[in-house]
Coordinates of N, CA, C and O in Angstrom, one line a residue:
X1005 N -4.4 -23.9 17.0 CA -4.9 -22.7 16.4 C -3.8 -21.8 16.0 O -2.6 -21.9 16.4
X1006 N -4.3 -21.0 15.2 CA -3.1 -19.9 14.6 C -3.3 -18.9 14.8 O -2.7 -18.1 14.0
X1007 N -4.2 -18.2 16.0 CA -4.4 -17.3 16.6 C -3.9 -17.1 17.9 O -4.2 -17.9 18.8
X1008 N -3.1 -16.1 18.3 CA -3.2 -15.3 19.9 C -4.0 -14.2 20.2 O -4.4 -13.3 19.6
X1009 N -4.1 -14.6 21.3 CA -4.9 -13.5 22.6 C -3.9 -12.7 23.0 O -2.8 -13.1 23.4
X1010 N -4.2 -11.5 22.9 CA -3.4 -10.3 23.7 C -3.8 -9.3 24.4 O -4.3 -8.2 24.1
X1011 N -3.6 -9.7 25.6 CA -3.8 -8.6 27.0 C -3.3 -7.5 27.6 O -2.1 -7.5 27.3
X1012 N -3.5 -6.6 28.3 CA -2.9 -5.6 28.6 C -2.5 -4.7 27.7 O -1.4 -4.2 27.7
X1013 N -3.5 -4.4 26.6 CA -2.6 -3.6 25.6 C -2.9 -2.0 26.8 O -3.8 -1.9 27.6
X1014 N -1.9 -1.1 26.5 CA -2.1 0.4 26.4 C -2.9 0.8 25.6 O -3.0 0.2 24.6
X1015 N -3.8 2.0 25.9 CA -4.5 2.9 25.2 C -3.6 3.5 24.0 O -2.4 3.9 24.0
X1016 N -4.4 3.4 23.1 CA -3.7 4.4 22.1 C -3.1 3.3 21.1 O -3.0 3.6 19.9
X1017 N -2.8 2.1 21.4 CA -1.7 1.4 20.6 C -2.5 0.9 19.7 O -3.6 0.3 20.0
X1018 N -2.1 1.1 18.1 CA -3.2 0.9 17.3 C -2.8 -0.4 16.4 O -1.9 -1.1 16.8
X1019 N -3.4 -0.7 15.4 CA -3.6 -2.2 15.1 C -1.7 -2.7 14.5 O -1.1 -3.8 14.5
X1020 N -1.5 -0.9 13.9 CA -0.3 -1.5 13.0 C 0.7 -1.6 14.2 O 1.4 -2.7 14.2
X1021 N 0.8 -0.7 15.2 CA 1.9 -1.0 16.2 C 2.2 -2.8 16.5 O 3.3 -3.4 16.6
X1022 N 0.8 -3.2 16.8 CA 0.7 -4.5 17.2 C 1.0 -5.2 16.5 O 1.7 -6.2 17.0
X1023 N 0.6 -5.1 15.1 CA 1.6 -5.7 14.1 C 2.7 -6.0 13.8 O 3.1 -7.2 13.6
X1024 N 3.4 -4.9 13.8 CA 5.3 -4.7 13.9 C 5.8 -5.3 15.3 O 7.0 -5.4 15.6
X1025 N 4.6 -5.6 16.4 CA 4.9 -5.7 17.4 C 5.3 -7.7 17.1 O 6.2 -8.5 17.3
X1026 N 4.6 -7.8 16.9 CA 4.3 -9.4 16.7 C 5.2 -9.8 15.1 O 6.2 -10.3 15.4
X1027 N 5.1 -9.6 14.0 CA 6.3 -9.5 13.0 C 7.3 -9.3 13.4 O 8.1 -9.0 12.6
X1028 N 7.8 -9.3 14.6 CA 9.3 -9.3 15.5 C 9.6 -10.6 15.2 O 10.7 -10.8 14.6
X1029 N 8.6 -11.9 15.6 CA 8.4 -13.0 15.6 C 8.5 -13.8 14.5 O 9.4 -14.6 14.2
X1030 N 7.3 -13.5 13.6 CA 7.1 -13.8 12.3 C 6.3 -13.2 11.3 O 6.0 -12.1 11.8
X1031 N 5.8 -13.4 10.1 CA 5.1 -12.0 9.5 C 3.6 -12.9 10.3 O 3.4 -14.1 10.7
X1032 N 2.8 -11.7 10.2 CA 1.0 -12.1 10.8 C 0.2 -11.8 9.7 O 0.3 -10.8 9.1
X1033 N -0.9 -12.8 9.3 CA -2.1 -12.4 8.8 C -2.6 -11.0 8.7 O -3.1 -10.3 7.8
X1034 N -2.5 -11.0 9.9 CA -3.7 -9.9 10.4 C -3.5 -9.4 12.1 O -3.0 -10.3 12.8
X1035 N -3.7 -8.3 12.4 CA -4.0 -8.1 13.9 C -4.9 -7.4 14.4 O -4.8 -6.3 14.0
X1036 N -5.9 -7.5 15.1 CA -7.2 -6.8 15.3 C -7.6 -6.1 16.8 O -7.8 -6.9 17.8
X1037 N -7.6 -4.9 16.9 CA -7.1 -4.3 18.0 C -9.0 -4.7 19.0 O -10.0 -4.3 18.4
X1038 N -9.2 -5.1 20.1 CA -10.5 -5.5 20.5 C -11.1 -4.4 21.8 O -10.6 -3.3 22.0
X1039 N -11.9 -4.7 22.3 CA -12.0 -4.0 23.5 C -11.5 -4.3 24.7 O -11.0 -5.4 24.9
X1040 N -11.6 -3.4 25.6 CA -10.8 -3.7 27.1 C -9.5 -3.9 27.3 O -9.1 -4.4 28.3
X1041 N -8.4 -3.4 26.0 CA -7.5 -3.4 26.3 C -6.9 -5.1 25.9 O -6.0 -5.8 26.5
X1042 N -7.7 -5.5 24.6 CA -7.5 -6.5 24.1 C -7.2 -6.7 22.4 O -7.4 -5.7 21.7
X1043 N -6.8 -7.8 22.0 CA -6.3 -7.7 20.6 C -6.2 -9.3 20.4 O -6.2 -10.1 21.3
X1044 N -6.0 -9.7 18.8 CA -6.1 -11.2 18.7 C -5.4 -10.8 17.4 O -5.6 -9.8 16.8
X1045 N -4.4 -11.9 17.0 CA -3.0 -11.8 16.5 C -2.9 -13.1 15.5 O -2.9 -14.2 16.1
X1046 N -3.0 -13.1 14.3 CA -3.1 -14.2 13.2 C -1.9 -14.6 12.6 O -1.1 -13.8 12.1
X1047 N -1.7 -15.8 12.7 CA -0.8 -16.1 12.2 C -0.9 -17.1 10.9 O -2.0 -17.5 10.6
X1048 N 0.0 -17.4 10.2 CA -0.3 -18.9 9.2 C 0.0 -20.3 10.0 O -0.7 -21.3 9.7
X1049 N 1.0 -20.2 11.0 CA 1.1 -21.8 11.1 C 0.5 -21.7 12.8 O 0.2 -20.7 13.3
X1050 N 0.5 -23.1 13.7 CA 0.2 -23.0 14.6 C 2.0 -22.9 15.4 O 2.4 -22.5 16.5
X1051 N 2.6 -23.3 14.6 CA 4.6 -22.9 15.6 C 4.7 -21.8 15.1 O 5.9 -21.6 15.1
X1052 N 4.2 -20.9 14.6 CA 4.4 -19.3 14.5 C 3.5 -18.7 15.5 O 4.0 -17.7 16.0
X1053 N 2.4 -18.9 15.9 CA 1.7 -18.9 17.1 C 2.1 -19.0 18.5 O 1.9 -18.2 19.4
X1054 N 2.7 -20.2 18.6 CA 3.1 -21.0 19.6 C 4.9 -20.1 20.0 O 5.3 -19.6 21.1
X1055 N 5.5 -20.2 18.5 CA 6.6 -18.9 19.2 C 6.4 -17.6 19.4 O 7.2 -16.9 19.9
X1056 N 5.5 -17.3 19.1 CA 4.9 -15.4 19.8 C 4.5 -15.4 21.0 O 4.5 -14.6 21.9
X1057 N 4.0 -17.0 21.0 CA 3.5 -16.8 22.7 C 5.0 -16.9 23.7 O 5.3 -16.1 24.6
X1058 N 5.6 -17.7 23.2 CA 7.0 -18.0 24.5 C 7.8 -17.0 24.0 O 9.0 -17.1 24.4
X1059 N 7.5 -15.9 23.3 CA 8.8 -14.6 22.5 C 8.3 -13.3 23.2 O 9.0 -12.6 23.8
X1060 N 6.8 -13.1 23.0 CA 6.1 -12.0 23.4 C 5.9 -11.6 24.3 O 6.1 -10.5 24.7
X1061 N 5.1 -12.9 25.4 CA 4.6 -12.6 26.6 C 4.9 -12.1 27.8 O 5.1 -12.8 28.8
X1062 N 4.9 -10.8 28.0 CA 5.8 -10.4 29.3 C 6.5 -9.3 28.6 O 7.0 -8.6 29.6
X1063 N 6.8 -8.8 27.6 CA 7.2 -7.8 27.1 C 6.8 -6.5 27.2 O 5.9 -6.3 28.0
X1064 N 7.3 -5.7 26.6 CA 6.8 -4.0 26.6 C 6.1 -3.5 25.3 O 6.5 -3.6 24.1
X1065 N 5.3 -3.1 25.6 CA 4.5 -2.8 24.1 C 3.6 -1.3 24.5 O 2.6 -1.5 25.2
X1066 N 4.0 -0.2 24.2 CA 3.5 1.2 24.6 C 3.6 1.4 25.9 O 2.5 1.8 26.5
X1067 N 4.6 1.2 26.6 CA 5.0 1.4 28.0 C 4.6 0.1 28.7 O 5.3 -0.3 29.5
X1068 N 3.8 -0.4 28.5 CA 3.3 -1.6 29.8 C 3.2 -2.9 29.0 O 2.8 -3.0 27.9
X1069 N 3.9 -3.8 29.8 CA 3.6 -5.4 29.5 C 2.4 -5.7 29.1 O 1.4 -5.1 29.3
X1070 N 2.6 -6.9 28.2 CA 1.3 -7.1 27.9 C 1.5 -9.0 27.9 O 2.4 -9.7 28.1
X1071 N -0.1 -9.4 27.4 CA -0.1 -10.8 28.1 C -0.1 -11.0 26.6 O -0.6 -10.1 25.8
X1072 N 0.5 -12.6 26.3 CA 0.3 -12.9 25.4 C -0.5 -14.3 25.1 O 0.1 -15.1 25.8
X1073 N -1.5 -15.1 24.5 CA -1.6 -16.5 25.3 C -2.4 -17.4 23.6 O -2.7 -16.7 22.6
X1074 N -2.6 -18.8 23.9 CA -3.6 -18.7 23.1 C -4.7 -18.6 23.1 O -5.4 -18.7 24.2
X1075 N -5.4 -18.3 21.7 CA -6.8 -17.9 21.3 C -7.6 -19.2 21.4 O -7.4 -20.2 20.7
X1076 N -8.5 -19.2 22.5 CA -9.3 -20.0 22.6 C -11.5 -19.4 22.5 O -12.2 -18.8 23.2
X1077 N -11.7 -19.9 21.5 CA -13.2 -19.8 21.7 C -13.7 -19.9 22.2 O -13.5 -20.9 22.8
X1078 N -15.0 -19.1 22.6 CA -15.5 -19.4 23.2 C -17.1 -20.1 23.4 O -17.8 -19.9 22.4
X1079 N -17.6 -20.6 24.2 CA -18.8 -21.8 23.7 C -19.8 -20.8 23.3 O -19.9 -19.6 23.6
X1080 N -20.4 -21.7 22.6 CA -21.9 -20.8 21.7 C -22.5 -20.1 23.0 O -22.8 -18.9 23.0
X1081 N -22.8 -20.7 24.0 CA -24.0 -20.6 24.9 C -23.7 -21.1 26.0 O -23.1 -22.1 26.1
X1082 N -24.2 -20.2 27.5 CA -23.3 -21.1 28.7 C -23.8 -22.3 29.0 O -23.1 -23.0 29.7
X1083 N -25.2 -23.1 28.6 CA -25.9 -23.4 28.6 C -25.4 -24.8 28.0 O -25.8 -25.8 28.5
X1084 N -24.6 -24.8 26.7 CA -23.9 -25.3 26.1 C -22.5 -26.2 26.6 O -21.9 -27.2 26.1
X1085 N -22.2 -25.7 27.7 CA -20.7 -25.7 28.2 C -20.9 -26.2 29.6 O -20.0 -26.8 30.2
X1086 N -22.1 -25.9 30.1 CA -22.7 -27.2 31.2 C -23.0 -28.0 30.8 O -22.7 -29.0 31.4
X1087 N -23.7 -27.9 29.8 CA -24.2 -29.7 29.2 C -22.7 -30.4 29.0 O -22.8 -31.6 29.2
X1088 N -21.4 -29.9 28.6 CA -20.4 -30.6 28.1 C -19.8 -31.1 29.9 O -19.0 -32.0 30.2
X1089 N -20.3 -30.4 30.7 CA -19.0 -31.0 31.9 C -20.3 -32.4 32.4 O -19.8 -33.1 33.3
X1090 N -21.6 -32.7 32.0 CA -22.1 -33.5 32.4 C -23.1 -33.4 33.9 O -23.3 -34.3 34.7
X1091 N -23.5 -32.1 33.9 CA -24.5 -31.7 35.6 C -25.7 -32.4 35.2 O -26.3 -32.8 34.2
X1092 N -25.9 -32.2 36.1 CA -27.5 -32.9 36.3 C -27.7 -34.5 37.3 O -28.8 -34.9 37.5

């Protein structure tokens, strides 16, 4: 994928900060500031991804560390995601 997950953001830090924050790395598509102190970070390739996660993670971004990881989807339905581990 060519997306990261980003945790721990600070209040207040808005989409462009995060931007400039991650173009440290490489330039980004896009950055999208989410709820709970969350955000998801676009890139073009998946090794531009892959180095924001081993560049970023653990750093300072508006006073406090923040997590960096990949963007993983999640299943349509939980209902969905038990049938895949095979119960029953």
């Amino acid at each position: 994928t060519c997306k990261v997950w980003v945790g721990g953001l600070a209040e207040g830090i808005s989409w462009k900060d995060l931007e400039t924050h991650f173009n440290s790395v490489s330039k980004t598509r896009w950055a999208e500031i989410m709820p709970r102190g969350t955000a998801c970070v676009a890139y073009n390739t998946a090794m531009e991804a892959a180095a924001a996660i081993a560049s970023l993670n653990g750093t300072p971004l508006g006073g406090q560390a923040i997590q960096v990881d990949q963007w993983e989807a999640k299943p349509k339905t939980a209902g969905a995601a038990l049938g895949q581990l095979g119960g029953g």
